[in-house]
Amino acid sequence: MSPRLRLFIPLLLTLGLGTLLWLGLANNPYRQDEATLGRTLPQWQSENLLDGGLVHTDQLKGEPFVLNVWASWCPNCRAEHPLLAELASTVPLYGLNYRDKGEAARAWLGEAGNPYRTVLADSDGKLALELGVYGTPETYLFAADGTLLARHTGELTKGIWQRQFAPLLAEARSKIASQPEVNRQVQESKP
């Protein structure tokens, strides 16, 4: 190998690695959120973290709702918690406690306040795996029939809620309101 060619090998390797790095950085990690849209909520039964009873995912359906994946050990979950407390008065909000210890999760909700109607315990992460969860926090907006309308990976903020979730929630609610038969069935199924 000629000495001139040996000088170009490190340059070519550096350019190749630089190109790979640039391609990796250009990849949008939130693209996965869009890939799951239109899927339905998996059929699942879980322990209710709050009272120990059993909850089936079908019980969440009937009106548009939000499912928030969280854990007591997650700093971003703690950061978004005040916003979830605000949203709880405007939309049915359910929690999925992901790979957490029940005692720690209950203690944290007791301390920070519980914005959730029900909290599904998922200590082994199997339900989260079926949902396609990558980590905590993640927030999902489902239509009344359990169809996924929106998904956000990472901390939920007011801006993300207003841009991504609120318009879809309003649209899902207007669809239900325009269907008197569905509306009547939802009202009859409520205790």
Short mmCIF file of N, CA and C in Angstrom, two decimals:
data_model
loop_
_atom_site.label_atom_id
_atom_site.label_comp_id
_atom_site.label_asym_id
_atom_site.label_seq_id
_atom_site.Cartn_x
_atom_site.Cartn_y
_atom_site.Cartn_z
N MET A 1 0.86 -1.18 0.00
CA MET A 1 0.00 0.00 0.00
C MET A 1 0.90 1.23 0.00
N SER A 2 0.55 2.16 -0.84
CA SER A 2 1.39 3.36 -0.96
C SER A 2 1.19 4.28 0.24
N PRO A 3 2.19 5.06 0.59
CA PRO A 3 2.09 5.98 1.73
C PRO A 3 0.98 7.02 1.55
N ARG A 4 0.73 7.43 0.30
CA ARG A 4 -0.35 8.42 0.05
C ARG A 4 -1.71 7.82 0.37
N LEU A 5 -1.91 6.56 0.01
CA LEU A 5 -3.18 5.88 0.27
C LEU A 5 -3.41 5.71 1.76
N ARG A 6 -2.35 5.43 2.50
CA ARG A 6 -2.46 5.29 3.96
C ARG A 6 -2.92 6.58 4.62
N LEU A 7 -2.61 7.71 4.05
CA LEU A 7 -3.05 8.99 4.60
C LEU A 7 -4.56 9.20 4.42
N PHE A 8 -5.13 8.63 3.37
CA PHE A 8 -6.55 8.81 3.10
C PHE A 8 -7.45 7.86 3.90
N ILE A 9 -6.93 6.76 4.37
CA ILE A 9 -7.75 5.78 5.12
C ILE A 9 -8.35 6.41 6.38
N PRO A 10 -7.58 7.09 7.23
CA PRO A 10 -8.20 7.73 8.40
C PRO A 10 -9.23 8.79 8.02
N LEU A 11 -8.95 9.51 6.94
CA LEU A 11 -9.90 10.53 6.48
C LEU A 11 -11.21 9.88 6.04
N LEU A 12 -11.13 8.79 5.29
CA LEU A 12 -12.32 8.08 4.83
C LEU A 12 -13.10 7.49 6.01
N LEU A 13 -12.40 6.91 6.97
CA LEU A 13 -13.06 6.37 8.17
C LEU A 13 -13.77 7.48 8.96
N THR A 14 -13.11 8.59 9.10
CA THR A 14 -13.70 9.72 9.83
C THR A 14 -14.94 10.24 9.11
N LEU A 15 -14.86 10.37 7.80
CA LEU A 15 -16.03 10.81 7.03
C LEU A 15 -17.17 9.80 7.12
N GLY A 16 -16.85 8.51 7.06
CA GLY A 16 -17.88 7.47 7.18
C GLY A 16 -18.56 7.50 8.54
N LEU A 17 -17.78 7.58 9.60
CA LEU A 17 -18.35 7.64 10.96
C LEU A 17 -19.15 8.93 11.16
N GLY A 18 -18.65 10.01 10.62
CA GLY A 18 -19.37 11.29 10.72
C GLY A 18 -20.72 11.22 10.01
N THR A 19 -20.76 10.57 8.87
CA THR A 19 -22.02 10.41 8.13
C THR A 19 -23.01 9.57 8.93
N LEU A 20 -22.52 8.47 9.51
CA LEU A 20 -23.40 7.64 10.34
C LEU A 20 -23.93 8.40 11.55
N LEU A 21 -23.07 9.19 12.18
CA LEU A 21 -23.51 9.99 13.32
C LEU A 21 -24.56 11.01 12.90
N TRP A 22 -24.35 11.68 11.79
CA TRP A 22 -25.30 12.66 11.30
C TRP A 22 -26.64 12.01 11.00
N LEU A 23 -26.64 10.84 10.37
CA LEU A 23 -27.89 10.13 10.08
C LEU A 23 -28.60 9.74 11.37
N GLY A 24 -27.86 9.30 12.36
CA GLY A 24 -28.46 8.92 13.64
C GLY A 24 -29.07 10.11 14.36
N LEU A 25 -28.40 11.25 14.32
CA LEU A 25 -28.93 12.44 14.98
C LEU A 25 -30.13 13.03 14.25
N ALA A 26 -30.20 12.81 12.97
CA ALA A 26 -31.32 13.33 12.18
C ALA A 26 -32.58 12.49 12.36
N ASN A 27 -32.45 11.30 12.93
CA ASN A 27 -33.60 10.42 13.14
C ASN A 27 -34.49 10.99 14.26
N ASN A 28 -35.76 11.15 14.00
CA ASN A 28 -36.69 11.71 14.97
C ASN A 28 -37.17 10.61 15.92
N PRO A 29 -36.82 10.68 17.20
CA PRO A 29 -37.24 9.64 18.14
C PRO A 29 -38.74 9.63 18.40
N TYR A 30 -39.45 10.69 18.06
CA TYR A 30 -40.89 10.76 18.31
C TYR A 30 -41.71 10.22 17.14
N ARG A 31 -41.05 9.81 16.07
CA ARG A 31 -41.76 9.24 14.93
C ARG A 31 -42.53 7.99 15.34
N GLN A 32 -42.04 7.28 16.36
CA GLN A 32 -42.72 6.08 16.85
C GLN A 32 -44.12 6.42 17.35
N ASP A 33 -44.33 7.62 17.84
CA ASP A 33 -45.65 8.02 18.33
C ASP A 33 -46.69 7.93 17.23
N GLU A 34 -46.33 8.34 16.03
CA GLU A 34 -47.26 8.33 14.91
C GLU A 34 -47.47 6.93 14.34
N ALA A 35 -46.50 6.06 14.50
CA ALA A 35 -46.57 4.72 13.90
C ALA A 35 -47.66 3.86 14.53
N THR A 36 -48.04 4.15 15.76
CA THR A 36 -49.02 3.31 16.45
C THR A 36 -50.45 3.85 16.35
N LEU A 37 -50.65 5.00 15.74
CA LEU A 37 -51.98 5.59 15.67
C LEU A 37 -52.94 4.66 14.92
N GLY A 38 -54.17 4.60 15.39
CA GLY A 38 -55.18 3.75 14.77
C GLY A 38 -55.26 2.37 15.39
N ARG A 39 -54.26 1.99 16.17
CA ARG A 39 -54.32 0.70 16.86
C ARG A 39 -55.35 0.79 17.98
N THR A 40 -55.79 -0.36 18.45
CA THR A 40 -56.77 -0.36 19.54
C THR A 40 -56.12 -0.76 20.85
N LEU A 41 -56.74 -0.34 21.92
CA LEU A 41 -56.28 -0.67 23.27
C LEU A 41 -56.32 -2.19 23.44
N PRO A 42 -55.22 -2.80 23.87
CA PRO A 42 -55.21 -4.26 24.04
C PRO A 42 -56.22 -4.73 25.08
N GLN A 43 -56.75 -5.92 24.87
CA GLN A 43 -57.62 -6.55 25.86
C GLN A 43 -56.71 -6.99 27.01
N TRP A 44 -56.98 -6.47 28.19
CA TRP A 44 -56.08 -6.74 29.30
C TRP A 44 -56.83 -6.65 30.61
N GLN A 45 -56.41 -7.42 31.57
CA GLN A 45 -56.95 -7.35 32.92
C GLN A 45 -55.78 -7.11 33.86
N SER A 46 -55.96 -6.17 34.78
CA SER A 46 -54.88 -5.79 35.68
C SER A 46 -55.46 -5.49 37.06
N GLU A 47 -54.59 -5.53 38.02
CA GLU A 47 -54.98 -5.14 39.37
C GLU A 47 -55.09 -3.62 39.43
N ASN A 48 -56.14 -3.13 40.10
CA ASN A 48 -56.25 -1.71 40.36
C ASN A 48 -55.30 -1.40 41.50
N LEU A 49 -54.31 -0.57 41.24
CA LEU A 49 -53.28 -0.24 42.22
C LEU A 49 -53.87 0.37 43.48
N LEU A 50 -55.01 1.05 43.35
CA LEU A 50 -55.57 1.80 44.47
C LEU A 50 -56.40 0.95 45.42
N ASP A 51 -57.19 0.00 44.88
CA ASP A 51 -58.05 -0.78 45.77
C ASP A 51 -57.87 -2.29 45.65
N GLY A 52 -56.97 -2.72 44.79
CA GLY A 52 -56.68 -4.15 44.66
C GLY A 52 -57.67 -4.93 43.82
N GLY A 53 -58.75 -4.30 43.38
CA GLY A 53 -59.72 -4.98 42.53
C GLY A 53 -59.16 -5.20 41.13
N LEU A 54 -59.90 -5.93 40.33
CA LEU A 54 -59.46 -6.17 38.95
C LEU A 54 -60.10 -5.15 38.01
N VAL A 55 -59.32 -4.70 37.05
CA VAL A 55 -59.78 -3.74 36.05
C VAL A 55 -59.49 -4.35 34.68
N HIS A 56 -60.50 -4.34 33.83
CA HIS A 56 -60.30 -4.78 32.45
C HIS A 56 -60.25 -3.52 31.58
N THR A 57 -59.40 -3.55 30.58
CA THR A 57 -59.26 -2.37 29.73
C THR A 57 -60.57 -1.99 29.05
N ASP A 58 -61.49 -2.93 28.85
CA ASP A 58 -62.80 -2.59 28.28
C ASP A 58 -63.56 -1.61 29.17
N GLN A 59 -63.28 -1.63 30.47
CA GLN A 59 -63.95 -0.73 31.40
C GLN A 59 -63.55 0.73 31.19
N LEU A 60 -62.46 0.97 30.50
CA LEU A 60 -62.00 2.34 30.26
C LEU A 60 -62.75 2.98 29.10
N LYS A 61 -63.30 2.15 28.25
CA LYS A 61 -63.95 2.63 27.02
C LYS A 61 -65.33 3.21 27.33
N GLY A 62 -65.90 3.88 26.33
CA GLY A 62 -67.23 4.46 26.45
C GLY A 62 -67.24 5.95 26.17
N GLU A 63 -66.12 6.59 26.42
CA GLU A 63 -65.93 7.99 26.10
C GLU A 63 -64.44 8.19 25.84
N PRO A 64 -64.06 9.23 25.11
CA PRO A 64 -62.63 9.45 24.88
C PRO A 64 -61.90 9.58 26.22
N PHE A 65 -60.70 9.01 26.30
CA PHE A 65 -59.96 9.02 27.56
C PHE A 65 -58.46 9.06 27.31
N VAL A 66 -57.75 9.41 28.37
CA VAL A 66 -56.30 9.49 28.35
C VAL A 66 -55.74 8.40 29.26
N LEU A 67 -54.72 7.71 28.76
CA LEU A 67 -53.99 6.73 29.55
C LEU A 67 -52.56 7.24 29.68
N ASN A 68 -52.14 7.44 30.92
CA ASN A 68 -50.81 7.98 31.20
C ASN A 68 -49.96 6.89 31.84
N VAL A 69 -48.81 6.61 31.22
CA VAL A 69 -47.88 5.61 31.74
C VAL A 69 -46.88 6.35 32.62
N TRP A 70 -46.77 5.92 33.88
CA TRP A 70 -45.94 6.64 34.84
C TRP A 70 -45.33 5.66 35.84
N ALA A 71 -44.39 6.16 36.63
CA ALA A 71 -43.78 5.41 37.71
C ALA A 71 -43.31 6.39 38.78
N SER A 72 -43.31 5.95 40.02
CA SER A 72 -42.90 6.83 41.11
C SER A 72 -41.42 7.18 41.03
N TRP A 73 -40.61 6.35 40.39
CA TRP A 73 -39.18 6.58 40.28
C TRP A 73 -38.80 7.47 39.10
N CYS A 74 -39.78 7.93 38.33
CA CYS A 74 -39.54 8.67 37.09
C CYS A 74 -39.59 10.19 37.34
N PRO A 75 -38.48 10.91 37.18
CA PRO A 75 -38.48 12.36 37.42
C PRO A 75 -39.39 13.13 36.46
N ASN A 76 -39.47 12.73 35.19
CA ASN A 76 -40.33 13.43 34.25
C ASN A 76 -41.81 13.19 34.56
N CYS A 77 -42.12 12.03 35.12
CA CYS A 77 -43.50 11.77 35.54
C CYS A 77 -43.89 12.73 36.67
N ARG A 78 -42.98 12.96 37.56
CA ARG A 78 -43.23 13.91 38.66
C ARG A 78 -43.40 15.33 38.12
N ALA A 79 -42.62 15.66 37.10
CA ALA A 79 -42.68 17.01 36.52
C ALA A 79 -44.01 17.26 35.82
N GLU A 80 -44.58 16.24 35.17
CA GLU A 80 -45.83 16.44 34.44
C GLU A 80 -47.06 16.27 35.32
N HIS A 81 -46.87 15.80 36.56
CA HIS A 81 -48.00 15.49 37.44
C HIS A 81 -48.94 16.67 37.69
N PRO A 82 -48.45 17.88 37.93
CA PRO A 82 -49.38 19.01 38.13
C PRO A 82 -50.29 19.25 36.91
N LEU A 83 -49.77 19.07 35.71
CA LEU A 83 -50.60 19.23 34.51
C LEU A 83 -51.66 18.14 34.47
N LEU A 84 -51.31 16.91 34.80
CA LEU A 84 -52.29 15.82 34.83
C LEU A 84 -53.39 16.12 35.83
N ALA A 85 -53.03 16.70 36.96
CA ALA A 85 -54.04 17.07 37.96
C ALA A 85 -55.03 18.08 37.38
N GLU A 86 -54.53 19.02 36.57
CA GLU A 86 -55.41 20.00 35.91
C GLU A 86 -56.31 19.31 34.88
N LEU A 87 -55.74 18.42 34.10
CA LEU A 87 -56.48 17.76 33.03
C LEU A 87 -57.55 16.80 33.55
N ALA A 88 -57.36 16.29 34.75
CA ALA A 88 -58.28 15.29 35.31
C ALA A 88 -59.72 15.81 35.40
N SER A 89 -59.89 17.10 35.49
CA SER A 89 -61.25 17.65 35.57
C SER A 89 -61.88 17.84 34.19
N THR A 90 -61.08 17.67 33.13
CA THR A 90 -61.59 17.90 31.78
C THR A 90 -61.69 16.65 30.92
N VAL A 91 -61.01 15.58 31.31
CA VAL A 91 -60.98 14.36 30.50
C VAL A 91 -60.80 13.16 31.44
N PRO A 92 -61.45 12.04 31.14
CA PRO A 92 -61.19 10.84 31.94
C PRO A 92 -59.71 10.46 31.83
N LEU A 93 -59.05 10.36 32.95
CA LEU A 93 -57.61 10.13 32.99
C LEU A 93 -57.35 8.85 33.79
N TYR A 94 -56.68 7.91 33.14
CA TYR A 94 -56.33 6.64 33.77
C TYR A 94 -54.82 6.52 33.80
N GLY A 95 -54.33 5.86 34.83
CA GLY A 95 -52.89 5.67 34.96
C GLY A 95 -52.50 4.23 34.71
N LEU A 96 -51.31 4.04 34.17
CA LEU A 96 -50.71 2.73 34.04
C LEU A 96 -49.38 2.82 34.77
N ASN A 97 -49.33 2.22 35.95
CA ASN A 97 -48.11 2.28 36.77
C ASN A 97 -47.14 1.22 36.25
N TYR A 98 -46.05 1.69 35.67
CA TYR A 98 -45.13 0.86 34.90
C TYR A 98 -43.91 0.44 35.71
N ARG A 99 -43.72 -0.86 35.84
CA ARG A 99 -42.53 -1.44 36.48
C ARG A 99 -42.17 -0.72 37.78
N ASP A 100 -43.13 -0.66 38.65
CA ASP A 100 -42.99 0.08 39.90
C ASP A 100 -43.40 -0.82 41.05
N LYS A 101 -42.99 -0.47 42.22
CA LYS A 101 -43.45 -1.17 43.42
C LYS A 101 -44.75 -0.50 43.87
N GLY A 102 -45.77 -1.32 44.13
CA GLY A 102 -47.08 -0.79 44.49
C GLY A 102 -47.04 0.14 45.68
N GLU A 103 -46.27 -0.22 46.71
CA GLU A 103 -46.20 0.63 47.91
C GLU A 103 -45.63 2.00 47.58
N ALA A 104 -44.57 2.03 46.78
CA ALA A 104 -43.95 3.30 46.41
C ALA A 104 -44.89 4.15 45.56
N ALA A 105 -45.61 3.51 44.66
CA ALA A 105 -46.55 4.24 43.80
C ALA A 105 -47.70 4.82 44.61
N ARG A 106 -48.28 4.02 45.49
CA ARG A 106 -49.39 4.51 46.34
C ARG A 106 -48.91 5.64 47.25
N ALA A 107 -47.72 5.50 47.82
CA ALA A 107 -47.18 6.55 48.69
C ALA A 107 -46.98 7.84 47.92
N TRP A 108 -46.46 7.74 46.69
CA TRP A 108 -46.24 8.94 45.91
C TRP A 108 -47.56 9.61 45.53
N LEU A 109 -48.56 8.82 45.14
CA LEU A 109 -49.87 9.40 44.82
C LEU A 109 -50.49 10.04 46.05
N GLY A 110 -50.28 9.44 47.23
CA GLY A 110 -50.78 10.04 48.47
C GLY A 110 -50.13 11.38 48.75
N GLU A 111 -48.87 11.49 48.41
CA GLU A 111 -48.12 12.72 48.64
C GLU A 111 -48.44 13.80 47.59
N ALA A 112 -48.44 13.41 46.32
CA ALA A 112 -48.59 14.38 45.22
C ALA A 112 -50.04 14.60 44.82
N GLY A 113 -50.94 13.71 45.22
CA GLY A 113 -52.33 13.79 44.79
C GLY A 113 -52.56 12.81 43.65
N ASN A 114 -53.77 12.29 43.58
CA ASN A 114 -54.09 11.29 42.57
C ASN A 114 -55.03 11.87 41.53
N PRO A 115 -54.54 12.11 40.31
CA PRO A 115 -55.40 12.65 39.26
C PRO A 115 -56.17 11.57 38.50
N TYR A 116 -55.88 10.29 38.77
CA TYR A 116 -56.40 9.19 37.96
C TYR A 116 -57.72 8.64 38.50
N ARG A 117 -58.62 8.26 37.59
CA ARG A 117 -59.84 7.56 37.98
C ARG A 117 -59.50 6.16 38.48
N THR A 118 -58.60 5.52 37.77
CA THR A 118 -58.14 4.18 38.09
C THR A 118 -56.67 4.09 37.71
N VAL A 119 -55.91 3.30 38.47
CA VAL A 119 -54.51 3.07 38.13
C VAL A 119 -54.31 1.57 37.94
N LEU A 120 -53.96 1.20 36.73
CA LEU A 120 -53.66 -0.19 36.43
C LEU A 120 -52.22 -0.49 36.84
N ALA A 121 -52.04 -1.57 37.60
CA ALA A 121 -50.71 -1.97 38.03
C ALA A 121 -50.09 -2.82 36.93
N ASP A 122 -48.88 -2.48 36.54
CA ASP A 122 -48.16 -3.24 35.51
C ASP A 122 -46.72 -3.43 35.97
N SER A 123 -46.56 -4.15 37.08
CA SER A 123 -45.24 -4.29 37.69
C SER A 123 -44.25 -5.04 36.81
N ASP A 124 -44.73 -5.93 35.95
CA ASP A 124 -43.81 -6.67 35.08
C ASP A 124 -43.70 -6.05 33.68
N GLY A 125 -44.50 -5.05 33.38
CA GLY A 125 -44.39 -4.33 32.11
C GLY A 125 -45.05 -5.02 30.93
N LYS A 126 -45.85 -6.05 31.16
CA LYS A 126 -46.45 -6.80 30.04
C LYS A 126 -47.49 -5.98 29.28
N LEU A 127 -48.36 -5.25 29.99
CA LEU A 127 -49.34 -4.41 29.30
C LEU A 127 -48.63 -3.30 28.54
N ALA A 128 -47.64 -2.70 29.18
CA ALA A 128 -46.87 -1.64 28.52
C ALA A 128 -46.22 -2.16 27.24
N LEU A 129 -45.74 -3.39 27.29
CA LEU A 129 -45.14 -3.99 26.11
C LEU A 129 -46.16 -4.12 24.99
N GLU A 130 -47.38 -4.54 25.32
CA GLU A 130 -48.44 -4.64 24.32
C GLU A 130 -48.82 -3.28 23.75
N LEU A 131 -48.74 -2.25 24.57
CA LEU A 131 -49.04 -0.89 24.10
C LEU A 131 -47.91 -0.35 23.22
N GLY A 132 -46.72 -0.87 23.40
CA GLY A 132 -45.56 -0.35 22.67
C GLY A 132 -44.81 0.71 23.44
N VAL A 133 -44.91 0.69 24.76
CA VAL A 133 -44.26 1.68 25.60
C VAL A 133 -42.74 1.55 25.48
N TYR A 134 -42.08 2.70 25.35
CA TYR A 134 -40.62 2.75 25.29
C TYR A 134 -40.03 3.16 26.61
N GLY A 135 -40.80 3.83 27.44
CA GLY A 135 -40.31 4.30 28.73
C GLY A 135 -41.37 5.16 29.38
N THR A 136 -40.98 5.83 30.44
CA THR A 136 -41.92 6.70 31.13
C THR A 136 -41.42 8.13 31.06
N PRO A 137 -42.32 9.08 31.06
CA PRO A 137 -43.77 8.93 30.90
C PRO A 137 -44.15 8.82 29.42
N GLU A 138 -45.30 8.25 29.19
CA GLU A 138 -45.94 8.24 27.88
C GLU A 138 -47.41 8.51 28.09
N THR A 139 -48.01 9.23 27.17
CA THR A 139 -49.41 9.60 27.28
C THR A 139 -50.13 9.23 25.99
N TYR A 140 -51.28 8.59 26.15
CA TYR A 140 -52.08 8.11 25.03
C TYR A 140 -53.48 8.72 25.11
N LEU A 141 -54.01 9.14 23.97
CA LEU A 141 -55.40 9.57 23.88
C LEU A 141 -56.14 8.53 23.05
N PHE A 142 -57.20 7.97 23.63
CA PHE A 142 -58.00 6.96 22.95
C PHE A 142 -59.40 7.50 22.68
N ALA A 143 -59.97 7.08 21.56
CA ALA A 143 -61.37 7.37 21.25
C ALA A 143 -62.24 6.50 22.16
N ALA A 144 -63.53 6.75 22.15
CA ALA A 144 -64.46 6.02 23.01
C ALA A 144 -64.42 4.52 22.77
N ASP A 145 -64.11 4.11 21.54
CA ASP A 145 -64.07 2.68 21.23
C ASP A 145 -62.70 2.05 21.49
N GLY A 146 -61.74 2.82 22.00
CA GLY A 146 -60.42 2.30 22.30
C GLY A 146 -59.41 2.44 21.19
N THR A 147 -59.73 3.21 20.15
CA THR A 147 -58.80 3.45 19.04
C THR A 147 -57.82 4.56 19.45
N LEU A 148 -56.54 4.33 19.23
CA LEU A 148 -55.52 5.30 19.60
C LEU A 148 -55.55 6.50 18.65
N LEU A 149 -55.75 7.69 19.23
CA LEU A 149 -55.81 8.92 18.45
C LEU A 149 -54.51 9.71 18.50
N ALA A 150 -53.83 9.67 19.66
CA ALA A 150 -52.59 10.43 19.83
C ALA A 150 -51.73 9.74 20.86
N ARG A 151 -50.43 9.96 20.70
CA ARG A 151 -49.47 9.38 21.63
C ARG A 151 -48.31 10.34 21.76
N HIS A 152 -47.84 10.51 22.99
CA HIS A 152 -46.67 11.35 23.21
C HIS A 152 -45.71 10.62 24.14
N THR A 153 -44.47 10.51 23.71
CA THR A 153 -43.43 9.91 24.52
C THR A 153 -42.64 11.04 25.17
N GLY A 154 -42.51 10.99 26.48
CA GLY A 154 -41.80 12.03 27.22
C GLY A 154 -42.76 12.84 28.04
N GLU A 155 -42.22 13.86 28.68
CA GLU A 155 -43.02 14.70 29.57
C GLU A 155 -44.10 15.45 28.78
N LEU A 156 -45.33 15.36 29.26
CA LEU A 156 -46.45 16.08 28.66
C LEU A 156 -46.44 17.51 29.19
N THR A 157 -46.54 18.47 28.27
CA THR A 157 -46.58 19.89 28.66
C THR A 157 -47.91 20.48 28.18
N LYS A 158 -48.22 21.67 28.65
CA LYS A 158 -49.45 22.34 28.20
C LYS A 158 -49.42 22.57 26.69
N GLY A 159 -48.27 22.96 26.17
CA GLY A 159 -48.14 23.21 24.73
C GLY A 159 -48.41 21.94 23.92
N ILE A 160 -47.84 20.84 24.35
CA ILE A 160 -48.06 19.57 23.64
C ILE A 160 -49.53 19.17 23.76
N TRP A 161 -50.10 19.36 24.95
CA TRP A 161 -51.52 19.03 25.13
C TRP A 161 -52.38 19.85 24.17
N GLN A 162 -52.15 21.16 24.12
CA GLN A 162 -52.97 22.05 23.28
C GLN A 162 -52.79 21.77 21.79
N ARG A 163 -51.57 21.49 21.37
CA ARG A 163 -51.31 21.24 19.94
C ARG A 163 -51.72 19.85 19.49
N GLN A 164 -51.38 18.86 20.28
CA GLN A 164 -51.50 17.49 19.82
C GLN A 164 -52.77 16.79 20.31
N PHE A 165 -53.16 17.00 21.54
CA PHE A 165 -54.24 16.22 22.14
C PHE A 165 -55.59 16.93 22.14
N ALA A 166 -55.63 18.19 22.54
CA ALA A 166 -56.91 18.90 22.69
C ALA A 166 -57.76 18.91 21.42
N PRO A 167 -57.19 19.19 20.24
CA PRO A 167 -58.03 19.17 19.03
C PRO A 167 -58.62 17.78 18.74
N LEU A 168 -57.83 16.74 18.95
CA LEU A 168 -58.32 15.38 18.70
C LEU A 168 -59.36 14.97 19.72
N LEU A 169 -59.20 15.41 20.96
CA LEU A 169 -60.19 15.13 21.99
C LEU A 169 -61.51 15.82 21.65
N ALA A 170 -61.45 17.08 21.23
CA ALA A 170 -62.66 17.80 20.85
C ALA A 170 -63.36 17.12 19.67
N GLU A 171 -62.58 16.68 18.70
CA GLU A 171 -63.15 16.00 17.54
C GLU A 171 -63.81 14.68 17.94
N ALA A 172 -63.16 13.92 18.81
CA ALA A 172 -63.71 12.64 19.27
C ALA A 172 -65.01 12.86 20.05
N ARG A 173 -65.03 13.91 20.86
CA ARG A 173 -66.25 14.21 21.61
C ARG A 173 -67.38 14.66 20.69
N SER A 174 -67.06 15.42 19.66
CA SER A 174 -68.11 15.87 18.75
C SER A 174 -68.68 14.70 17.95
N LYS A 175 -67.86 13.71 17.64
CA LYS A 175 -68.36 12.52 16.95
C LYS A 175 -69.35 11.77 17.82
N ILE A 176 -69.06 11.67 19.10
CA ILE A 176 -69.98 10.98 20.02
C ILE A 176 -71.27 11.77 20.16
N ALA A 177 -71.15 13.09 20.29
CA ALA A 177 -72.33 13.93 20.46
C ALA A 177 -73.24 13.88 19.24
N SER A 178 -72.66 13.65 18.06
CA SER A 178 -73.46 13.62 16.84
C SER A 178 -74.09 12.24 16.59
N GLN A 179 -73.80 11.29 17.44
CA GLN A 179 -74.36 9.94 17.32
C GLN A 179 -75.25 9.66 18.52
N PRO A 180 -76.55 9.98 18.42
CA PRO A 180 -77.44 9.85 19.57
C PRO A 180 -77.48 8.43 20.15
N GLU A 181 -77.41 7.41 19.32
CA GLU A 181 -77.47 6.03 19.82
C GLU A 181 -76.26 5.71 20.69
N VAL A 182 -75.08 6.10 20.24
CA VAL A 182 -73.87 5.87 21.01
C VAL A 182 -73.92 6.67 22.30
N ASN A 183 -74.36 7.92 22.20
CA ASN A 183 -74.45 8.78 23.37
C ASN A 183 -75.39 8.19 24.42
N ARG A 184 -76.52 7.65 23.97
CA ARG A 184 -77.47 7.05 24.90
C ARG A 184 -76.87 5.82 25.57
N GLN A 185 -76.15 4.98 24.80
CA GLN A 185 -75.54 3.79 25.37
C GLN A 185 -74.47 4.14 26.39
N VAL A 186 -73.69 5.18 26.13
CA VAL A 186 -72.67 5.61 27.08
C VAL A 186 -73.33 6.05 28.37
N GLN A 187 -74.39 6.83 28.27
CA GLN A 187 -75.08 7.31 29.47
C GLN A 187 -75.70 6.17 30.26
N GLU A 188 -76.24 5.16 29.55
CA GLU A 188 -76.84 4.03 30.24
C GLU A 188 -75.80 3.16 30.93
N SER A 189 -74.58 3.12 30.42
CA SER A 189 -73.55 2.27 31.01
C SER A 189 -72.90 2.93 32.22
N LYS A 190 -73.10 4.21 32.43
CA LYS A 190 -72.52 4.92 33.58
C LYS A 190 -73.33 4.60 34.83
N PRO A 191 -72.63 4.38 35.97
CA PRO A 191 -73.35 4.09 37.22
C PRO A 191 -74.12 5.28 37.74
#
